[in-house]
Amino acid sequence: MNKKIKTVAILGGGPVACTLAIQLLRKDIRPVMFYVPKQTTQLATLLVGESTVPAIVPILQLLGVEDEVRAYSELKPGATVNMGPDHNFYFHFSQINNGLPQYAYNIPRDRFDATLLEAARKAGVKVVEAAAKVEKIEGTDKVKLSDESLAAAGDVFSGQPDLIVDATGRLRFLPKLLGIKGIEGGRKDTALFAHVDKTQLDFKGHVHSTRLDHGWSWRIPLPGRTSVGIVIPSEHLPKFGATKEERYDNLLKQDSVLSKVAAGAKRLTPVMEHANYQLVSERIMGENWVLVGDTAGFIDPVFSSGLLIGLQGAVLLAETIQKGSPAAFEHYRVEVTRHLKIWHGIVDSFYDGKLFNAALVGEKLKKKYPLFFKVVPYFENNFGRIFTGAVSNVPFNIEVMRRFVSWSAGKEDYRTMRIYS
């Protein structure tokens, strides 16, 4: 990619695609978004990514949509992790000093996605409400739009677009077309989630991540309801019923933890099921195409980082396209890969117990050496960065985390904090 990029075809119409399109237009690059509108059903309202982190707020401000998002969302002042009856960890954003806003939002995803799509339209982005037809150019690493899709774009393109971006998320359109494999996570879990009328919460607005008899659960307070998700090793599902609704309802009643925190909860929606929610594409760019957001890679939702990684990737890709040089695209590849690797490492340490073993050791050290922790506030300003989304921004911080987690594993039996298979 040595020529100046003037036109871009974006496959997809979700938040990542819209963010990229808006930013490109601001840089005098002409984008066209191709997407198929979702059907308006109860199931369509259920999307992973309902809980955001403080690091996403500056992006909402950049796009000019924060006020609208605030109006229909639940304010999120922190995060709670319940690892057992005697091990509860609370992270209040107001106590974490990392230069970010001291709040985030729990968002109804259907409304959030609609807000960003409307923002793209208002900005002047050309939106084609149809799936793009893309063909592989044999003997090359290039792809092209069909004549039908070019015609649908109107006069935006003069011939083929200079670049095609895949923002189709877990559909992974270009990877499937080009035969690009995805690297899956080591665990074989299934996520079931739905909205219920009420649950127990330790703190208003906090996202709650809770260890279960097998796997873990999220509770995300939304206006008038709570999103409750259950991530469980797939081999345990048959014992709870034949359908996803039966399994979900029985887990709420039969799991020793959920039966307490969701006692009497009434399910308000159908149940959504995901069996593939941790994957990274082996390649994320080629001669005239590039992947962004979940298409490039998506991770376990335990730390609410998926939407952040996607939107940050969209902002970075817009800057990359403006520069247009091979060095700029290589920087994009390295940064996206680095962020995914860091978050995968954090997620792995959550499942094997080492991460919250480190939190436990940190709490004990803080009580034993209170004066030291006033000078070096490790626990709040480094461990807490995981929950604000800032942990992967500074290499020094992540290296401190790695070293402390490794050191802590020798101080306590970290297996007592693992997520049970």
XYZ file of C-alpha atoms in Angstrom:
421
model
C 0.000 0.000 0.000
C 2.238 2.786 -1.254
C -0.378 5.038 -2.853
C -2.618 7.533 -1.103
C -5.852 5.885 -0.011
C -8.864 7.965 -0.996
C -11.762 5.483 -0.908
C -12.581 2.644 1.486
C -15.278 -0.027 1.423
C -16.265 -1.108 4.943
C -18.021 -4.441 5.384
C -20.331 -4.208 8.405
C -22.428 -1.611 10.177
C -21.712 -2.106 13.877
C -20.011 0.319 16.288
C -16.515 -0.468 14.988
C -17.506 0.072 11.356
C -19.315 3.317 12.208
C -16.397 4.664 14.251
C -13.983 3.915 11.427
C -16.265 5.488 8.814
C -16.764 8.699 10.814
C -13.042 9.087 11.435
C -12.175 8.447 7.792
C -14.663 11.039 6.605
C -13.098 13.579 8.961
C -9.774 12.851 7.274
C -11.208 13.508 3.789
C -11.251 9.821 2.920
C -14.505 8.606 1.360
C -15.969 5.470 3.005
C -18.949 3.358 2.039
C -20.481 1.036 4.622
C -22.199 -2.169 3.472
C -24.386 -3.858 6.050
C -27.605 -5.811 6.425
C -30.007 -4.209 8.950
C -30.832 -6.494 11.853
C -34.369 -7.681 12.377
C -36.171 -6.090 15.302
C -36.641 -9.026 17.677
C -36.088 -9.616 21.373
C -33.139 -11.852 20.531
C -31.556 -9.118 18.417
C -31.271 -6.909 21.511
C -28.900 -9.409 23.145
C -25.312 -8.604 22.214
C -22.110 -9.218 24.149
C -20.541 -5.907 25.111
C -23.192 -4.259 27.297
C -20.721 -3.098 29.929
C -18.134 -0.519 28.874
C -14.993 0.750 30.623
C -13.770 4.308 31.354
C -11.250 4.129 28.491
C -14.167 4.049 26.053
C -15.629 7.375 27.234
C -13.045 9.532 25.368
C -14.003 7.698 22.162
C -17.689 8.472 22.755
C -16.690 12.098 23.238
C -14.598 12.010 20.058
C -17.639 10.756 18.141
C -19.919 13.313 19.802
C -22.382 10.732 21.156
C -21.723 10.608 24.906
C -24.720 12.742 25.903
C -27.097 10.558 23.910
C -25.573 7.338 25.269
C -25.771 8.664 28.834
C -29.485 9.387 28.445
C -30.481 5.741 27.986
C -27.697 3.909 29.850
C -26.907 2.973 33.445
C -23.993 4.841 34.985
C -21.183 2.432 35.848
C -18.983 3.672 38.721
C -16.910 0.512 39.156
C -16.627 -3.264 39.014
C -17.130 -6.054 41.539
C -15.588 -9.514 41.431
C -17.038 -12.244 43.679
C -14.567 -15.120 43.910
C -16.142 -16.772 46.948
C -17.969 -16.023 50.212
C -14.831 -14.544 51.778
C -13.161 -13.147 48.666
C -14.933 -10.151 47.159
C -12.991 -7.458 45.324
C -14.356 -3.993 44.648
C -12.884 -1.558 42.134
C -14.286 1.961 42.286
C -13.150 4.065 39.333
C -12.934 7.172 41.529
C -10.101 5.486 43.451
C -8.064 4.583 40.362
C -5.724 7.335 39.224
C -4.958 6.748 35.548
C -6.057 9.918 33.789
C -9.363 8.473 32.580
C -12.946 9.475 33.429
C -14.082 8.032 36.752
C -17.137 6.398 35.233
C -18.365 4.323 32.322
C -21.766 3.131 31.075
C -23.751 -0.093 30.989
C -25.445 0.196 27.611
C -28.484 -1.362 25.925
C -26.526 -2.576 22.920
C -29.310 -2.288 20.357
C -29.743 1.413 21.169
C -25.988 1.993 21.323
C -25.462 0.416 17.906
C -28.322 2.511 16.503
C -26.783 5.678 17.964
C -23.462 5.108 16.216
C -25.109 4.165 12.943
C -27.167 7.366 13.011
C -24.025 9.354 13.891
C -22.341 7.917 10.796
C -25.307 8.847 8.604
C -25.410 12.393 10.019
C -21.675 12.752 9.390
C -22.335 12.048 5.723
C -21.169 8.435 5.446
C -22.643 6.580 2.476
C -24.543 3.563 3.869
C -25.655 0.703 1.617
C -28.205 -1.514 3.332
C -27.076 -4.719 1.665
C -24.239 -7.156 2.145
C -21.255 -6.412 -0.053
C -20.411 -9.044 -2.627
C -16.655 -9.555 -2.531
C -14.557 -11.789 -4.749
C -11.033 -13.098 -4.402
C -8.704 -12.146 -7.269
C -7.113 -15.464 -8.149
C -3.336 -15.651 -8.023
C -3.102 -12.611 -5.724
C -3.732 -11.626 -2.129
C -6.302 -9.083 -3.289
C -10.080 -8.916 -3.152
C -12.572 -6.837 -5.119
C -16.187 -5.732 -4.991
C -18.633 -7.183 -7.508
C -20.119 -4.924 -10.168
C -23.414 -5.041 -8.264
C -21.819 -3.725 -5.062
C -19.895 -1.061 -6.970
C -23.144 0.120 -8.507
C -24.787 0.244 -5.071
C -22.003 2.554 -3.852
C -23.029 5.146 -6.413
C -20.349 7.611 -7.466
C -18.163 7.246 -4.346
C -15.723 4.865 -5.990
C -14.025 5.405 -9.312
C -13.470 1.774 -10.157
C -12.551 -0.432 -7.212
C -12.092 1.108 -3.724
C -8.487 1.618 -2.668
C -9.001 -0.517 0.432
C -11.578 -3.018 1.729
C -12.015 -3.276 5.515
C -13.765 -6.230 7.141
C -15.691 -5.100 10.232
C -18.253 -7.925 10.110
C -17.278 -9.147 13.579
C -17.725 -12.821 14.314
C -19.079 -13.423 10.815
C -15.432 -13.021 9.689
C -16.370 -12.539 6.045
C -12.906 -12.001 4.518
C -11.117 -14.630 6.634
C -13.642 -17.199 5.422
C -13.309 -16.029 1.823
C -9.521 -16.132 1.943
C -9.187 -19.253 4.069
C -7.546 -17.457 6.999
C -7.641 -19.602 10.109
C -8.517 -18.413 13.580
C -6.583 -19.344 16.695
C -9.045 -20.391 19.408
C -8.645 -20.192 23.162
C -7.778 -23.256 25.195
C -11.079 -23.577 27.061
C -14.216 -24.948 25.446
C -16.908 -22.966 27.209
C -20.377 -21.851 26.220
C -21.902 -18.519 27.151
C -25.645 -18.294 27.786
C -27.193 -14.942 28.580
C -30.499 -13.146 28.846
C -32.099 -10.174 30.573
C -33.895 -10.677 33.879
C -36.008 -8.309 35.948
C -33.728 -8.094 38.991
C -30.727 -9.576 40.811
C -28.742 -8.891 43.936
C -25.974 -6.299 43.490
C -23.198 -5.356 45.917
C -22.970 -1.843 44.427
C -25.416 0.036 42.236
C -24.208 0.221 38.638
C -21.229 -2.122 39.129
C -20.696 -4.931 36.670
C -20.389 -8.111 38.750
C -18.215 -11.067 37.728
C -18.914 -14.058 39.961
C -17.325 -17.483 40.256
C -19.871 -20.322 40.010
C -19.873 -24.041 40.775
C -18.606 -24.461 37.217
C -17.473 -21.405 35.255
C -18.475 -17.850 36.071
C -21.306 -15.368 35.616
C -21.727 -11.704 34.778
C -24.431 -9.388 36.093
C -24.722 -6.078 34.260
C -27.337 -3.635 35.593
C -29.239 -1.946 32.768
C -32.178 0.467 32.981
C -35.136 -1.588 34.266
C -33.380 -4.956 33.996
C -30.144 -6.875 34.498
C -28.134 -8.776 31.924
C -27.093 -12.107 33.430
C -24.618 -14.262 31.550
C -23.337 -17.705 32.435
C -20.024 -18.960 31.035
C -19.775 -22.691 31.651
C -17.691 -25.590 30.284
C -19.769 -27.042 27.481
C -19.702 -30.608 28.812
C -21.834 -29.585 31.814
C -24.716 -28.158 29.782
C -26.681 -31.374 29.002
C -27.363 -32.018 32.687
C -29.352 -28.758 32.905
C -31.778 -29.408 30.037
C -32.204 -29.968 26.310
C -32.670 -26.370 25.131
C -30.711 -23.219 25.876
C -33.724 -21.747 27.719
C -34.072 -24.831 29.924
C -30.357 -24.835 30.657
C -30.272 -21.145 31.516
C -33.357 -21.258 33.766
C -32.157 -24.373 35.582
C -28.682 -22.919 36.116
C -30.240 -19.865 37.782
C -32.091 -22.193 40.145
C -29.527 -24.944 40.703
C -26.092 -23.291 40.818
C -25.250 -22.671 44.473
C -24.241 -19.048 43.784
C -26.804 -18.011 41.168
C -29.633 -19.449 43.252
C -28.779 -16.789 45.856
C -27.871 -13.707 43.809
C -30.648 -14.292 41.233
C -33.243 -15.824 43.535
C -36.702 -15.194 42.121
C -35.371 -13.507 38.983
C -37.811 -13.523 36.083
C -36.365 -13.903 32.594
C -37.547 -11.111 30.286
C -35.969 -12.209 26.979
C -35.059 -15.328 25.045
C -31.593 -16.782 25.712
C -28.597 -16.018 23.501
C -25.881 -18.666 23.191
C -22.272 -18.261 22.095
C -19.834 -21.134 21.789
C -17.032 -19.221 20.045
C -16.097 -16.101 21.948
C -12.302 -16.264 22.008
C -10.449 -16.247 18.667
C -7.641 -14.381 16.871
C -7.159 -14.354 13.087
C -3.768 -15.654 11.909
C -3.538 -12.712 9.483
C -5.227 -9.327 9.796
C -4.175 -7.593 6.566
C -3.202 -8.214 2.949
C -2.491 -6.322 -0.257
C -5.696 -4.291 -0.375
C -7.664 -5.441 2.661
C -7.493 -5.258 6.445
C -9.450 -6.623 9.420
C -10.681 -4.586 12.389
C -12.541 -5.270 15.630
C -13.880 -8.761 16.338
C -12.965 -9.837 12.808
C -9.304 -9.451 13.749
C -9.811 -11.050 17.145
C -12.247 -11.259 20.033
C -11.677 -12.263 23.623
C -13.531 -13.573 26.646
C -15.908 -10.862 27.940
C -14.924 -11.131 31.610
C -13.239 -7.686 31.767
C -15.603 -5.802 29.417
C -12.711 -5.061 27.075
C -14.072 -6.324 23.740
C -15.882 -3.182 22.599
C -12.955 -1.044 23.774
C -10.433 -3.049 21.731
C -12.671 -2.774 18.678
C -13.253 0.986 18.916
C -9.601 1.700 19.699
C -8.677 -0.410 16.683
C -11.060 1.598 14.493
C -9.534 4.918 15.587
C -6.016 3.586 15.015
C -6.951 2.132 11.619
C -8.345 5.495 10.469
C -5.000 7.105 11.331
C -3.200 4.248 9.575
C -5.249 4.625 6.395
C -4.605 8.361 6.356
C -0.850 7.714 6.453
C -1.200 4.894 3.946
C 2.372 3.612 4.179
C 3.481 -0.007 4.673
C 5.132 1.095 7.942
C 1.848 2.525 9.197
C -0.040 -0.691 8.416
C 2.668 -2.766 10.069
C 2.340 -0.584 13.171
C -1.416 -1.213 13.125
C -0.868 -4.977 12.882
C 1.633 -4.970 15.748
C -0.573 -2.845 18.016
C -3.743 -4.860 17.425
C -1.882 -8.119 17.950
C -0.174 -6.766 21.080
C -3.428 -5.653 22.696
C -5.125 -8.967 21.977
C -2.159 -10.895 23.380
C -2.109 -8.824 26.569
C -5.820 -9.252 27.198
C -5.667 -12.971 26.429
C -2.911 -13.279 29.035
C -5.006 -11.439 31.617
C -8.023 -13.621 30.867
C -5.922 -16.790 31.180
C -4.653 -15.668 34.595
C -8.269 -15.102 35.658
C -9.223 -18.668 34.770
C -6.181 -20.368 36.320
C -6.599 -18.415 39.574
C -3.331 -16.483 39.496
C -4.868 -13.071 38.851
C -7.138 -12.888 41.877
C -4.633 -14.759 43.959
C -2.438 -11.719 43.266
C -5.340 -9.479 44.307
C -5.641 -11.425 47.558
C -1.899 -11.152 48.220
C -2.083 -7.438 47.403
C -4.850 -6.909 49.959
C -2.861 -8.729 52.642
C 0.253 -6.697 51.902
C -1.747 -3.493 51.996
C -3.030 -4.322 55.475
C 0.413 -5.368 56.673
C 2.297 -2.395 55.197
C -0.255 0.461 54.985
C 2.381 3.219 54.857
C 4.156 1.561 51.920
C 0.941 1.319 49.935
C 0.242 5.012 50.462
C 3.527 5.750 48.683
C 3.227 3.010 46.039
C -0.520 2.473 45.459
C -0.044 -0.682 43.407
C -3.387 -2.246 44.138
C -5.575 0.665 43.024
C -3.483 2.146 40.224
C -2.153 -0.989 38.554
C -4.451 -3.893 39.320
C -7.438 -1.573 38.979
C -6.327 -0.530 35.490
C -7.652 -3.847 34.223
C -11.180 -2.657 34.973
C -10.737 0.803 33.447
C -9.301 -0.571 30.187
C -5.965 1.205 30.653
C -3.812 -1.766 31.607
C -2.606 -2.486 28.051
C -1.708 1.121 27.199
C 1.631 1.345 29.014
C 4.146 -1.536 28.657
C 5.617 -0.770 32.087
C 2.253 -1.255 33.795
C 1.599 -4.615 32.186
C 5.124 -5.776 33.041
C 4.549 -4.782 36.686
C 1.317 -6.778 36.614
C 3.012 -9.839 35.137
C 5.791 -9.808 37.700
C 3.447 -9.314 40.639
C 1.060 -12.051 39.470
C 3.989 -14.454 39.011
C 5.506 -13.567 42.386
C 2.146 -13.878 44.157
C 1.620 -17.392 42.789
C 4.375 -18.552 45.133
C 2.896 -16.848 48.194
C -0.579 -18.416 48.240
C -2.178 -21.505 46.686
C -3.526 -19.802 43.566
C -5.535 -22.906 42.630
C -8.100 -21.994 45.288
C -9.001 -18.963 43.125
C -9.282 -20.767 39.790
C -12.469 -20.878 37.728
C -13.725 -24.436 37.984
C -14.043 -26.521 34.841
